[in-house]
Coordinates of N, CA and C in Angstrom, one line a residue:
X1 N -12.8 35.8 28.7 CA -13.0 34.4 29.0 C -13.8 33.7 27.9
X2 N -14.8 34.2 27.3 CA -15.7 33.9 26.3 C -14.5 33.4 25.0
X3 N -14.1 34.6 25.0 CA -12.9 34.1 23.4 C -12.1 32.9 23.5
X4 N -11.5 32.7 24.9 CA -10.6 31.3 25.2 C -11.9 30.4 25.1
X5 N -13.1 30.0 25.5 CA -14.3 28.9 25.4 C -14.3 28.8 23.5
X6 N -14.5 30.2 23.2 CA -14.7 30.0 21.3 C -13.2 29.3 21.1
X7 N -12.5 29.6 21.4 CA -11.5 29.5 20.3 C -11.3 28.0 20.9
X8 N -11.3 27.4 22.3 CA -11.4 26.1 22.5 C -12.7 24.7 22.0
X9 N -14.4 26.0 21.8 CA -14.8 24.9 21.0 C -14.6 24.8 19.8
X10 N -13.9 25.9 18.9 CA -13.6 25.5 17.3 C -12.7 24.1 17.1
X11 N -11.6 24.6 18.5 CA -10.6 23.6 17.9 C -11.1 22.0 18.4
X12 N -12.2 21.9 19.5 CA -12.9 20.5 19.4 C -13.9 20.5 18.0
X13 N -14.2 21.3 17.8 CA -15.0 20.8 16.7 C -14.5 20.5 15.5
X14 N -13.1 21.0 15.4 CA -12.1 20.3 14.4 C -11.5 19.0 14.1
X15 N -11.7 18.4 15.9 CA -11.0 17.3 15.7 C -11.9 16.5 15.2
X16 N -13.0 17.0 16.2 CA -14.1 16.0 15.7 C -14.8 15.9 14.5
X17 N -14.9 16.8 13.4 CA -15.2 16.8 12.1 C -14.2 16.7 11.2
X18 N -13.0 16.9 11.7 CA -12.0 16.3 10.6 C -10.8 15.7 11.2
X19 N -10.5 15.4 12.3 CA -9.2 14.9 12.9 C -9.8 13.6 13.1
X20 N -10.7 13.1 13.7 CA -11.4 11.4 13.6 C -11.3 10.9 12.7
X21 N -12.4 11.6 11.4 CA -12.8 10.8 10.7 C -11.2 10.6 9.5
X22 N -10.2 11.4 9.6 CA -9.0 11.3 9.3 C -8.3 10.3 9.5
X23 N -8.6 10.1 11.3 CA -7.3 8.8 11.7 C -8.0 7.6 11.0
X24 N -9.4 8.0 11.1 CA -10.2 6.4 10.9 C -9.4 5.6 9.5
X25 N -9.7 7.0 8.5 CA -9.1 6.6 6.8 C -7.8 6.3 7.0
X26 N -7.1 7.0 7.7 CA -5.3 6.1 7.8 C -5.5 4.8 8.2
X27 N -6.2 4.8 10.0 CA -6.0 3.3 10.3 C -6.8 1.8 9.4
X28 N -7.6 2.7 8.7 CA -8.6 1.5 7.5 C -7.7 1.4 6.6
X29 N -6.6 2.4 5.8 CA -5.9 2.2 4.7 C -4.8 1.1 5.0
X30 N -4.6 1.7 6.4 CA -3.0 0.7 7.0 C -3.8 -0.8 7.0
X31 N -5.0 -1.4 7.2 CA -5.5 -2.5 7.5 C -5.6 -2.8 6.1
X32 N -6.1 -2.5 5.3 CA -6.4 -3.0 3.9 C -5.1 -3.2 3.3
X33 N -4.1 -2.3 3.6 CA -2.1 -2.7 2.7 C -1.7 -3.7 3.6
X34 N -2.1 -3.7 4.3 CA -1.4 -5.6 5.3 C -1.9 -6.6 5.0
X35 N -3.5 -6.5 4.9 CA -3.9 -7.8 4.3 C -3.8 -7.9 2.6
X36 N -3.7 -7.0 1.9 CA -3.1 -6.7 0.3 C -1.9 -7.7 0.2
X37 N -1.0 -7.1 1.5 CA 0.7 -7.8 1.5 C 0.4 -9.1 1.9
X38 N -0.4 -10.0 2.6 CA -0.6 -11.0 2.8 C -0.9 -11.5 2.3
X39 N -2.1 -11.3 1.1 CA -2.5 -11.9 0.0 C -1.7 -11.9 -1.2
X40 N -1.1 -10.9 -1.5 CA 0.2 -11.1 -2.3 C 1.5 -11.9 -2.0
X41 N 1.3 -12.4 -0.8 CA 2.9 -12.7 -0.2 C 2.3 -14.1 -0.4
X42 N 1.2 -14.9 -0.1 CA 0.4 -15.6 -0.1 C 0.4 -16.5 -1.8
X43 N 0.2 -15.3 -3.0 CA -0.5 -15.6 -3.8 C 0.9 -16.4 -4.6
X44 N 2.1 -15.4 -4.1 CA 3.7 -15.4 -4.7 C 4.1 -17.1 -4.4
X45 N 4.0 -17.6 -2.8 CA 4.6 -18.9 -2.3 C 3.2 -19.9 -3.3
X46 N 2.2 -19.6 -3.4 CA 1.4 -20.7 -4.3 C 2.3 -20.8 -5.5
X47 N 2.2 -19.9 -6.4 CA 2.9 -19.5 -8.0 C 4.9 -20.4 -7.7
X48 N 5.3 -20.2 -7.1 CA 6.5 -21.0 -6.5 C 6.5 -22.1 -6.3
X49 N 5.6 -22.7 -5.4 CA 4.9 -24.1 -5.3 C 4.9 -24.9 -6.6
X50 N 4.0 -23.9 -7.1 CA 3.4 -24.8 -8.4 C 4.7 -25.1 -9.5
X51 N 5.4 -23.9 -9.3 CA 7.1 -23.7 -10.5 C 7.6 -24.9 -10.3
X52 N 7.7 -25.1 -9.1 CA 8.6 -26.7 -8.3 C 8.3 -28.0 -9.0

């Protein structure tokens, strides 16, 4: 029974030391390339504007 508790807190302590702080850097990368595309998509209809 002891080995099933080890081998179940390694794998919490995995998530928690590297599965979190993992999703956090995807879901921060995915926020920063939307507003990137926004400001590029943004920056494109000014430069267009101004061609007119």
């Amino acid at each position: 029974m002891s080995d099933i508790n080890l081998i179940f807190d390694v794998a919490v302590m995995f998530i928690i030391r590297i599965g979190i702080p993992l999703l956090l850097l995807v879901v921060l990368g995915t926020i920063i390339d939307r507003w990137q595309r926004k400001l590029h998509a943004e920056a494109e209809q000014e430069k267009q504007r101004q061609a007119s």
